[in-house]
């Protein structure tokens, strides 16, 4: 494999830390040439020193001087959205591990520069789907999904023998069901933030952990799958699989179902996105079938978890509707994590915001930013009324 340069944006988070673990063991193949985070200056400096990274980005100008004091001269420091965009155009492979809408400059810039985008930041793809579809046509640009479900589907689609996959009947996204699987609507009214943060199978950052508890994460993943693989959401189904071993499946028109299995370990999809067309030799997530592996599947409880229905609804309306859904959810989840909003109100805020949405075809980046801001304003007002 030829040596390739990597930019890791969102280097201090859950996906970022696991990506560093992969890169640490693959120093022969990959050069880490750029990292960025929001405000975790100490951690960024540590990573920059460990990997001798020449370019580092932070979200705010006031953190740049603190970072400068921690780093040796010669390291270039960039700031804010324009800094993120610059770093995202600077390497062969760009890992977008930023959380939320803040990851948008990374997605757009990496694709516009014709890079391989290893995408964990689903929010940017969901909010900007029509704009991403256009910039993805740039020669050399490709998106490989780090999200384990979509990485699984990417692997399962290799069994399709025809371009455009007309032989695929449907994509089956698996969901662990989160910490509240089996809870009734009544019981969910008393669910606490502490309960919600106890994910049964994955250890992740705080936002996606809350999204998993409301099943909004699965709703966002339905939108993500549709945008990534060009499949109408009517052909993307969700099935609850509490063991998180089957990461997703593709059903073909002849009835064959192809699945990808492993123990839950994000280093596997990260390594897949870095290595393709080769597989990196680490056996992350390897299973011991002889020790007994049980797999069960059930339908999601769409009555108790209305987030899934909201996501399918936003997908059908298309345009800026997914951007509204994702923005409202970000505001509600942040308020829940801050203790300003009860867990049981998070999806209610999103539903209220979506009631105000009027169709907008989403033609430009400016249009997207305006839609994102409008949905955030409505969500903040809804949170304030419920606090
Ligand atoms: N965690 C998982 O296992 C997992 C699995 C599948 C998909 N994903 C997706 O991957 C993304 C990251 O998730 P995560 O769980 O790793 O989140 P996380 O642990 O909260 O980490 C978020 C990262 O984004 C950085 N960041 C936040 N705002 C930023 C800004 N304005 N500019 C630059 N960097 C910024 C953070 O920096 P600071 O530390 O300075 O705040 C941190 O490095 C999300 O979209 C999530 O849905 C995660």
PDB file of N, CA, C and O in Angstrom, residues 147-153 155-156 172-175 202 218 221 241 243-249 259-266 268-269 285 287 297:
ATOM      1  N   UNK A 147     -19.711   5.165  10.292  1.00  0.00           N
ATOM      2  CA  UNK A 147     -20.844   4.676  11.078  1.00  0.00           C
ATOM      3  C   UNK A 147     -20.935   3.166  10.845  1.00  0.00           C
ATOM      4  O   UNK A 147     -20.957   2.717   9.684  1.00  0.00           O
ATOM      5  N   UNK A 148     -20.967   2.370  11.920  1.00  0.00           N
ATOM      6  CA  UNK A 148     -20.781   0.922  11.757  1.00  0.00           C
ATOM      7  C   UNK A 148     -21.859   0.295  10.871  1.00  0.00           C
ATOM      8  O   UNK A 148     -21.576  -0.624  10.090  1.00  0.00           O
ATOM      9  N   UNK A 149     -23.095   0.807  10.968  1.00  0.00           N
ATOM     10  CA  UNK A 149     -24.191   0.241  10.170  1.00  0.00           C
ATOM     11  C   UNK A 149     -23.934   0.467   8.671  1.00  0.00           C
ATOM     12  O   UNK A 149     -24.141  -0.423   7.842  1.00  0.00           O
ATOM     13  N   UNK A 150     -23.506   1.686   8.348  1.00  0.00           N
ATOM     14  CA  UNK A 150     -23.323   2.046   6.937  1.00  0.00           C
ATOM     15  C   UNK A 150     -22.056   1.423   6.376  1.00  0.00           C
ATOM     16  O   UNK A 150     -21.998   1.069   5.198  1.00  0.00           O
ATOM     17  N   UNK A 151     -21.070   1.261   7.244  1.00  0.00           N
ATOM     18  CA  UNK A 151     -19.852   0.557   6.840  1.00  0.00           C
ATOM     19  C   UNK A 151     -20.216  -0.903   6.535  1.00  0.00           C
ATOM     20  O   UNK A 151     -19.734  -1.491   5.556  1.00  0.00           O
ATOM     21  N   UNK A 152     -21.105  -1.468   7.349  1.00  0.00           N
ATOM     22  CA  UNK A 152     -21.575  -2.847   7.106  1.00  0.00           C
ATOM     23  C   UNK A 152     -22.279  -2.917   5.754  1.00  0.00           C
ATOM     24  O   UNK A 152     -22.010  -3.819   4.941  1.00  0.00           O
ATOM     25  N   UNK A 153     -23.167  -1.962   5.480  1.00  0.00           N
ATOM     26  CA  UNK A 153     -23.906  -1.981   4.205  1.00  0.00           C
ATOM     27  C   UNK A 153     -22.944  -1.814   3.034  1.00  0.00           C
ATOM     28  O   UNK A 153     -23.071  -2.489   2.008  1.00  0.00           O
ATOM     29  N   UNK A 155     -20.025  -2.896   2.854  1.00  0.00           N
ATOM     30  CA  UNK A 155     -19.395  -4.199   2.644  1.00  0.00           C
ATOM     31  C   UNK A 155     -20.386  -5.187   2.015  1.00  0.00           C
ATOM     32  O   UNK A 155     -20.039  -5.959   1.128  1.00  0.00           O
ATOM     33  N   UNK A 156     -21.653  -5.154   2.490  1.00  0.00           N
ATOM     34  CA  UNK A 156     -22.659  -6.098   1.968  1.00  0.00           C
ATOM     35  C   UNK A 156     -22.999  -5.805   0.506  1.00  0.00           C
ATOM     36  O   UNK A 156     -23.343  -6.716  -0.247  1.00  0.00           O
ATOM     37  N   UNK A 172     -31.281  -3.162   5.526  1.00  0.00           N
ATOM     38  CA  UNK A 172     -31.792  -3.431   6.878  1.00  0.00           C
ATOM     39  C   UNK A 172     -30.783  -2.900   7.895  1.00  0.00           C
ATOM     40  O   UNK A 172     -29.712  -3.494   8.087  1.00  0.00           O
ATOM     41  N   UNK A 173     -31.137  -1.770   8.500  1.00  0.00           N
ATOM     42  CA  UNK A 173     -30.251  -1.189   9.518  1.00  0.00           C
ATOM     43  C   UNK A 173     -30.562  -1.831  10.855  1.00  0.00           C
ATOM     44  O   UNK A 173     -31.729  -1.849  11.281  1.00  0.00           O
ATOM     45  N   UNK A 174     -29.546  -2.327  11.533  1.00  0.00           N
ATOM     46  CA  UNK A 174     -29.801  -2.885  12.866  1.00  0.00           C
ATOM     47  C   UNK A 174     -29.641  -1.793  13.926  1.00  0.00           C
ATOM     48  O   UNK A 174     -28.878  -0.841  13.761  1.00  0.00           O
ATOM     49  N   UNK A 175     -30.400  -1.958  15.017  1.00  0.00           N
ATOM     50  CA  UNK A 175     -30.364  -1.006  16.143  1.00  0.00           C
ATOM     51  C   UNK A 175     -30.271  -1.817  17.427  1.00  0.00           C
ATOM     52  O   UNK A 175     -30.976  -2.822  17.557  1.00  0.00           O
ATOM     53  N   UNK A 202     -22.391   0.052  23.273  1.00  0.00           N
ATOM     54  CA  UNK A 202     -21.344   0.914  22.719  1.00  0.00           C
ATOM     55  C   UNK A 202     -20.966   1.996  23.730  1.00  0.00           C
ATOM     56  O   UNK A 202     -21.834   2.495  24.443  1.00  0.00           O
ATOM     57  N   UNK A 218     -31.088   6.220  15.113  1.00  0.00           N
ATOM     58  CA  UNK A 218     -31.471   5.297  14.019  1.00  0.00           C
ATOM     59  C   UNK A 218     -32.227   6.046  12.942  1.00  0.00           C
ATOM     60  O   UNK A 218     -32.076   5.774  11.752  1.00  0.00           O
ATOM     61  N   UNK A 221     -29.796   7.720  10.928  1.00  0.00           N
ATOM     62  CA  UNK A 221     -29.085   6.731  10.096  1.00  0.00           C
ATOM     63  C   UNK A 221     -29.903   6.296   8.879  1.00  0.00           C
ATOM     64  O   UNK A 221     -29.335   5.927   7.851  1.00  0.00           O
ATOM     65  N   UNK A 241     -31.708  -5.312  17.155  1.00  0.00           N
ATOM     66  CA  UNK A 241     -30.825  -6.481  17.344  1.00  0.00           C
ATOM     67  C   UNK A 241     -29.955  -6.164  18.565  1.00  0.00           C
ATOM     68  O   UNK A 241     -28.924  -5.493  18.452  1.00  0.00           O
ATOM     69  N   UNK A 243     -27.826  -7.461  20.495  1.00  0.00           N
ATOM     70  CA  UNK A 243     -26.431  -7.880  20.731  1.00  0.00           C
ATOM     71  C   UNK A 243     -25.421  -6.992  19.987  1.00  0.00           C
ATOM     72  O   UNK A 243     -24.220  -7.092  20.249  1.00  0.00           O
ATOM     73  N   UNK A 244     -25.866  -6.177  19.037  1.00  0.00           N
ATOM     74  CA  UNK A 244     -24.961  -5.325  18.226  1.00  0.00           C
ATOM     75  C   UNK A 244     -23.810  -6.122  17.614  1.00  0.00           C
ATOM     76  O   UNK A 244     -22.648  -5.702  17.639  1.00  0.00           O
ATOM     77  N   UNK A 245     -24.141  -7.264  17.048  1.00  0.00           N
ATOM     78  CA  UNK A 245     -23.113  -8.080  16.372  1.00  0.00           C
ATOM     79  C   UNK A 245     -23.312  -8.051  14.854  1.00  0.00           C
ATOM     80  O   UNK A 245     -22.357  -7.910  14.098  1.00  0.00           O
ATOM     81  N   UNK A 246     -24.571  -8.164  14.440  1.00  0.00           N
ATOM     82  CA  UNK A 246     -24.885  -7.953  13.021  1.00  0.00           C
ATOM     83  C   UNK A 246     -25.015  -6.439  12.852  1.00  0.00           C
ATOM     84  O   UNK A 246     -25.907  -5.815  13.409  1.00  0.00           O
ATOM     85  N   UNK A 247     -24.106  -5.828  12.096  1.00  0.00           N
ATOM     86  CA  UNK A 247     -24.072  -4.354  12.068  1.00  0.00           C
ATOM     87  C   UNK A 247     -25.016  -3.753  11.043  1.00  0.00           C
ATOM     88  O   UNK A 247     -25.306  -2.557  11.139  1.00  0.00           O
ATOM     89  N   UNK A 248     -25.471  -4.540  10.115  1.00  0.00           N
ATOM     90  CA  UNK A 248     -26.549  -4.199   9.180  1.00  0.00           C
ATOM     91  C   UNK A 248     -26.545  -5.243   8.088  1.00  0.00           C
ATOM     92  O   UNK A 248     -25.644  -6.096   8.033  1.00  0.00           O
ATOM     93  N   UNK A 249     -27.591  -5.189   7.240  1.00  0.00           N
ATOM     94  CA  UNK A 249     -27.771  -6.244   6.232  1.00  0.00           C
ATOM     95  C   UNK A 249     -28.319  -5.637   4.951  1.00  0.00           C
ATOM     96  O   UNK A 249     -28.942  -4.582   4.973  1.00  0.00           O
ATOM     97  N   UNK A 259     -25.064 -10.129   5.474  1.00  0.00           N
ATOM     98  CA  UNK A 259     -24.866  -9.355   6.707  1.00  0.00           C
ATOM     99  C   UNK A 259     -23.377  -9.213   6.992  1.00  0.00           C
ATOM    100  O   UNK A 259     -22.572 -10.011   6.527  1.00  0.00           O
ATOM    101  N   UNK A 260     -23.015  -8.200   7.756  1.00  0.00           N
ATOM    102  CA  UNK A 260     -21.626  -8.071   8.239  1.00  0.00           C
ATOM    103  C   UNK A 260     -21.655  -8.198   9.751  1.00  0.00           C
ATOM    104  O   UNK A 260     -22.451  -7.529  10.425  1.00  0.00           O
ATOM    105  N   UNK A 261     -20.798  -9.051  10.314  1.00  0.00           N
ATOM    106  CA  UNK A 261     -20.804  -9.329  11.748  1.00  0.00           C
ATOM    107  C   UNK A 261     -19.441  -9.016  12.362  1.00  0.00           C
ATOM    108  O   UNK A 261     -18.394  -9.250  11.737  1.00  0.00           O
ATOM    109  N   UNK A 262     -19.467  -8.530  13.578  1.00  0.00           N
ATOM    110  CA  UNK A 262     -18.247  -8.426  14.397  1.00  0.00           C
ATOM    111  C   UNK A 262     -18.691  -8.034  15.793  1.00  0.00           C
ATOM    112  O   UNK A 262     -19.819  -7.570  15.971  1.00  0.00           O
ATOM    113  N   UNK A 263     -17.803  -8.177  16.763  1.00  0.00           N
ATOM    114  CA  UNK A 263     -18.069  -7.589  18.082  1.00  0.00           C
ATOM    115  C   UNK A 263     -18.078  -6.077  17.898  1.00  0.00           C
ATOM    116  O   UNK A 263     -17.430  -5.562  16.980  1.00  0.00           O
ATOM    117  N   UNK A 264     -18.848  -5.336  18.736  1.00  0.00           N
ATOM    118  CA  UNK A 264     -18.879  -3.882  18.551  1.00  0.00           C
ATOM    119  C   UNK A 264     -17.524  -3.247  18.855  1.00  0.00           C
ATOM    120  O   UNK A 264     -17.065  -3.293  19.993  1.00  0.00           O
ATOM    121  N   UNK A 265     -16.865  -2.694  17.833  1.00  0.00           N
ATOM    122  CA  UNK A 265     -15.568  -2.041  17.999  1.00  0.00           C
ATOM    123  C   UNK A 265     -15.399  -1.069  16.837  1.00  0.00           C
ATOM    124  O   UNK A 265     -15.262  -1.500  15.683  1.00  0.00           O
ATOM    125  N   UNK A 266     -15.453   0.240  17.126  1.00  0.00           N
ATOM    126  CA  UNK A 266     -15.414   1.249  16.053  1.00  0.00           C
ATOM    127  C   UNK A 266     -14.091   1.256  15.297  1.00  0.00           C
ATOM    128  O   UNK A 266     -13.988   1.829  14.213  1.00  0.00           O
ATOM    129  N   UNK A 268     -12.806  -1.119  13.826  1.00  0.00           N
ATOM    130  CA  UNK A 268     -12.955  -1.915  12.608  1.00  0.00           C
ATOM    131  C   UNK A 268     -13.443  -1.048  11.437  1.00  0.00           C
ATOM    132  O   UNK A 268     -12.775  -0.980  10.398  1.00  0.00           O
ATOM    133  N   UNK A 269     -14.600  -0.334  11.567  1.00  0.00           N
ATOM    134  CA  UNK A 269     -14.995   0.526  10.426  1.00  0.00           C
ATOM    135  C   UNK A 269     -13.995   1.632  10.131  1.00  0.00           C
ATOM    136  O   UNK A 269     -13.809   2.003   8.960  1.00  0.00           O
ATOM    137  N   UNK A 285     -12.733  -6.723  16.695  1.00  0.00           N
ATOM    138  CA  UNK A 285     -14.126  -7.174  16.643  1.00  0.00           C
ATOM    139  C   UNK A 285     -14.274  -8.634  16.249  1.00  0.00           C
ATOM    140  O   UNK A 285     -15.380  -9.081  15.929  1.00  0.00           O
ATOM    141  N   UNK A 287     -14.961 -12.515  16.319  1.00  0.00           N
ATOM    142  CA  UNK A 287     -15.935 -13.233  17.152  1.00  0.00           C
ATOM    143  C   UNK A 287     -15.464 -14.648  17.414  1.00  0.00           C
ATOM    144  O   UNK A 287     -14.855 -15.276  16.544  1.00  0.00           O
ATOM    145  N   UNK A 297     -33.591 -10.789  16.841  1.00  0.00           N
ATOM    146  CA  UNK A 297     -34.080  -9.632  16.076  1.00  0.00           C
ATOM    147  C   UNK A 297     -35.543  -9.391  16.425  1.00  0.00           C
ATOM    148  O   UNK A 297     -36.280 -10.334  16.673  1.00  0.00           O
TER     149      UNK A 297
END
